[in-house]
Amino acid sequence: MEPWFPPNASKAHYEALVMARAMQEEECERREEAEAKAKAKAKSKGKDKDNELTSDDSDTSSQSDVIEDYHARAALLLRAEECVRRLHELQANEKVVPQLLLKGLANDRLLRAFQEAISDTMEEAKDIMPAAELLQEGWSKTIFTHATHMLYFNELKRDIHRDNIAVIPINEYGVLPDDDDE
C-alpha cells in the first residue's frame, strides 16, 4: 500500500542532526577523558605546564565543530511546520474520503491509507513535543503555534510571488504614500 504522504525530509534532517550532535558530544567526552588522563600522567612526571598549552589549543578547534542548539531548534521547527501542513491537508480531506467511499469512487485501501496517515501524523506531533521541551523549557506549548505562523507566512509569500502582487511600501509613520496621479 502506498503511503498518503511522501517521506518527511524535515524529520530525516532533524534526526540526522540530532544523531550527528550526539556523536560529536561523545567524541568531546572521549577527548576530555583522554586529556584528563594525559594531564594526570604528566602531573606525575612534572610536565603539567607543557600540556596545558596543547590542551587549550585542541579545545578551540573542537568547539568550532559542535552543532549548536539553534540548528536543532530550527530543524525541529521545520519538522513541526511539515507536521502542521500535513494535519491541515488531512483535515481538508477528512470529509471527502468517506464520501468517495460511499459513492464507490474509492476502495477500502484508500480509507486505510488515509487513517494510517492520520495516526502517523498524530504520532509525529506527539514525538515533536518532548523534543521541543528538551531543547527549550516550555517550548512544547508554543512550537505548533510558531510552526502554523511559519506555514501561513510561507503560503502568503508563495501567493505573492505566484500572483506577482505588488507590495505597497509604507513610510516610517505607517501611512501609505499619497497618489498624486489621481
CSV table of C-alpha atoms in Angstrom, one decimal, residues 57-128:
chain,number,residue,atom,x,y,z
A,57,ASP,CA,44.6,24.6,21.5
A,58,SER,CA,42.6,21.4,21.0
A,59,ASP,CA,39.6,22.8,22.9
A,60,THR,CA,39.2,25.8,20.5
A,61,SER,CA,39.3,23.5,17.4
A,62,SER,CA,36.7,21.1,18.8
A,63,GLN,CA,34.3,23.9,19.7
A,64,SER,CA,34.0,25.2,16.2
A,65,ASP,CA,32.8,21.8,15.0
A,66,VAL,CA,30.0,21.4,17.6
A,67,ILE,CA,26.4,21.6,16.3
A,68,GLU,CA,24.8,24.5,18.1
A,69,ASP,CA,21.3,24.4,19.8
A,70,TYR,CA,19.9,26.9,17.3
A,71,HIS,CA,20.5,24.4,14.4
A,72,ALA,CA,18.5,21.7,16.3
A,73,ARG,CA,15.7,24.2,17.1
A,74,ALA,CA,15.5,25.4,13.5
A,75,ALA,CA,15.3,21.8,12.2
A,76,LEU,CA,12.7,20.9,14.8
A,77,LEU,CA,10.6,23.9,13.9
A,78,LEU,CA,10.7,22.9,10.2
A,79,ARG,CA,9.7,19.4,11.2
A,80,ALA,CA,6.8,20.9,13.2
A,81,GLU,CA,5.8,23.1,10.2
A,82,GLU,CA,5.7,20.0,8.0
A,83,CYS,CA,3.6,18.2,10.6
A,84,VAL,CA,1.1,21.1,10.7
A,85,ARG,CA,0.9,21.2,6.9
A,86,ARG,CA,0.1,17.5,6.8
A,87,LEU,CA,-2.5,17.9,9.5
A,88,HIS,CA,-4.2,20.7,7.6
A,89,GLU,CA,-4.2,18.6,4.4
A,90,LEU,CA,-5.7,15.6,6.3
A,91,GLN,CA,-8.4,17.8,7.9
A,92,ALA,CA,-9.3,19.2,4.5
A,93,ASN,CA,-9.7,15.6,3.1
A,94,GLU,CA,-11.5,14.3,6.2
A,95,LYS,CA,-15.0,14.6,4.8
A,96,VAL,CA,-14.1,13.9,1.2
A,97,VAL,CA,-12.6,10.4,1.6
A,98,PRO,CA,-15.7,8.8,3.3
A,99,GLN,CA,-17.9,10.4,0.6
A,100,LEU,CA,-15.8,8.9,-2.1
A,101,LEU,CA,-16.0,5.6,-0.4
A,102,LEU,CA,-19.8,5.8,-0.1
A,103,LYS,CA,-20.2,6.7,-3.8
A,104,GLY,CA,-18.0,3.8,-4.8
A,105,LEU,CA,-15.3,6.1,-6.3
A,106,ALA,CA,-12.6,4.8,-3.9
A,107,ASN,CA,-11.9,1.5,-2.2
A,108,ASP,CA,-11.1,0.4,1.3
A,109,ARG,CA,-7.3,0.7,0.7
A,110,LEU,CA,-7.7,4.4,0.2
A,111,LEU,CA,-9.5,4.7,3.5
A,112,ARG,CA,-6.9,2.6,5.3
A,113,ALA,CA,-4.1,4.7,3.9
A,114,PHE,CA,-5.9,7.9,5.0
A,115,GLN,CA,-6.4,6.5,8.5
A,116,GLU,CA,-2.8,5.4,8.7
A,117,ALA,CA,-1.7,8.9,7.6
A,118,ILE,CA,-3.8,10.4,10.3
A,119,SER,CA,-2.3,8.1,13.0
A,120,ASP,CA,1.3,8.6,11.7
A,121,THR,CA,0.9,12.4,11.7
A,122,MET,CA,-0.6,12.4,15.2
A,123,GLU,CA,2.3,10.2,16.4
A,124,GLU,CA,4.7,12.7,14.7
A,125,ALA,CA,3.1,15.6,16.6
A,126,LYS,CA,3.5,13.6,19.9
A,127,ASP,CA,7.2,13.0,19.1
A,128,ILE,CA,7.9,16.7,18.4
